[in-house]
């Protein structure tokens, strides 16, 4: 019976078997409220051949509910890389709410070059765009689009990643694949078992009905890490991918005489192995600019330019910079390899699907692999903090398994703030704040190189603007951002008029702080969460603040010394009263990369307790004369 | 010593610059047959890694169907004098953003060139020519800026036309631009040149380039009527009242012409999908009103023509206005960042000044304005970016320059009222009621209109976290978010268990106003501050205390009045109730640098947490 239902559903959804009457009925059915569009169905039918070439036929029907829905779905586009295949629109129609069907004319289906975006100029990537005319609220758009891949990235193999959740509700999501090869697959993030599966010989089907939209929460993990998804691949082992990429890159590592001369000059005063590695890493990361141009070779998007070309041009995208660094390191006898990774999402280990979007470098020694990202400009270490914990696949002739970069403890991902504040008798404050630590060393070093000084000043002026009636950034200075041998630190000096409220013989002021924001949003703002709070990496923020009080005044109230702690956070505040002021020492440590939703409530309570204490104002009173 | 001093005096200040434009020379030539070509030579010196990253890839728009693009020279000149040519695969035709948005409107593409071997003190040399494949009957017009974000050593702009043709030009906003006109056998050459031009400072909230940078306007239109006649000739046949238009007009008709106008504008705004191109991205000539109505999408030209056609069919008189929006288009002939916008001088008829269009209607002896592309403002309210902008009317071939209206402060207000009670533990329960008008109404709709209920809940939970840790949004009401006739309101019911700290004292700070922003964070400015439109923000709070309390520290009352803004703020405590009142008004669209310090002082008072903080004795 189950088998029969699935076959009927497949037939219904398949373009060939979906009658206009059935479509119209689907369009007329009540759509969920509070949505901009309703994806009545979204189906894919994939037929893979022995050589890995395939045709993926996508058939979708989307009901437009608002003008935003029309803007979001009214002109869908499908991109493709000319080196691998093409995209063809087989059917594109508007199904009006009154039942009338309007075919989209050929003129409204355009095959165009993808636009340049940021540092990416990709002349061999195109997109097919369907512009639906006459669409009004309540109408639906329908398309059948075929992706025809004749030259797959890995010959004889197929892999895919299919998401079963969107930001709009879905009636039915259906994925069917027929292939001669063995298939490995797994569904992720579907505890409730919403995604059903059926297999019939070499045909595999997954489907789900009535899928609620994803609602984003502040500081949640990337959508790809938490949404229901299906990973499938014919590739049995990560070693296959590893060897495949090695074979694609191994001929790119030759160095010419100019390169040799440059390497020799860079290393002329370097006495140790690590100093030599650093010198080559800093050269590639800082002297070779990041830009993506025409995608090279038969395996466009994967295959790097030869190291000699990248060296000559002095630019390249991640894979080009990685190949150049590998070439330079190998030339001096360092055992270096290119690495595939993804700094944005979790790479799932179980199914050997291409989940990579970035290339870096690994150096092998007796202790294992050390990773270097030569696209990370202006940082003193080999890897940016954001790449800790990420999945990596080292490409070698013998093949490697997927592994994960070590995540450093919070004290190694730190910010340290040293403040010296002087309060005068008018309630004004003169402050000096020095920031240092590994996070500052990476982000601020990069900021001062990339952002023009006047914009930098404006950014920091905005950050102190709310401290009082009139906060002014007087000066900002920092250590040499190009000197990677010394830790980087930045100092701001500022004046805040009306920092303290004055009332008769009292002053009241607040030091502030204690809050955390991730991408500008408070991760603890929600009462309940569906998704974890995601910090990216464990980290700590320590500060030491000395507040010089006006002569003759004493503290009559303020926050208490306090510590809160659980599995995920450790916060402590120590207040020490001294002769002419107070010293506040604080530590906010996030012990893990994320707080799971089940432990959110308890952690939020601790966080709130901490904030409440910090919110208490300091009250100063004039000391009575004896 | 003398020589050194002289060099120092004439050298450009390169601080904060990314690159030095050593030479930027452009020559536009129009032949007797009507072929137009643009030649350009650009030499840029890279000053630092920012310059390498920002200037290393040069993009030029062109139309592959109607133009030929020849690269004459493209190489990097290293500091040691060695030339490194651009490699073939680094010269790329890629899509333009506007073609990706609307490929059915424009096929414009970008010629992108990535320069090799860039390092400090290397020089980019780029020389190219764009030629029209066929005769171009359109008149020449444009704007050339002689100042930008990087210093310029030498900038030259030349227009060559046949002898019988004439170019009108005007220098605006000063600048040391030398001009001379030569008549030769080939025709007339207009040469504009400037040397040693300092860069514009990078400051937040700047007025448009046309207000702060020197530029040359040039045009082949003889006068405003000539330009009006030209545009009108492209538009007049597109405004039509055929069967389908009349049918729709009758559906939208109401005995009250104001209501009819509302219905028409709202229909065009909400039922015809916006194709978000700049005004002339897809050429001058719009689609016919019936085409736009049938296809249910259109750019600003198409949608405005449809709206006017529906008005005409309903007996509402009105016209189309070309408006200089604050943001520009890609239409400028030259310039590394070729963005056009507002001109202070309005006398030269240059079509590329105008970046958008609006509708003007005359109803019951009043004149009303509407933007057909706007989705969030009240229907008859012009978005702030379109208020008090230079505009041009062209209907019936008669040209006229004037400005769009600037609505007074009372039409652009945000009122926030906080009411509730505070219990003995410092927990607050109450409401926050926000009423918005004008641009604030648009902001409120933009935030909430297309959000799902769950998304709104998360947004408001986020918002009420300003009431203290652990705050919770119990429920909310949104009014007139979809309706564009009445004013939107938001009421949020809040429980905040940690609103106040209570021990011997009761301490809390009222949250800042929502949906407002401050403009003046830096200590000083070199250029004027752009504020948008005049406005008023009113903030009132009434908090009843369950337990008896008495004032310990309350902020002093403040009243400060300046030329550009003013503030008053009072807090009082009596009968166990805390009352707070704060009123902040911005009177101007723009603050000159001389008035900035006082503006900043007043703004600082309004946003200062000290004005909203209170300490009471707990009894």
Coordinates of N, CA and C in Angstrom, one line a residue, chain A residues 155 216 238 509:
Chain A
X155 N 34.1 11.9 -12.6 CA 33.5 10.9 -13.5 C 33.0 9.7 -12.8
X216 N 13.7 32.1 11.5 CA 15.1 32.4 12.0 C 15.1 33.0 13.4
X238 N 35.8 8.9 1.7 CA 36.4 10.3 1.6 C 37.7 10.2 0.9
X509 N 26.6 56.7 38.2 CA 27.0 56.3 36.8 C 27.0 54.8 36.7

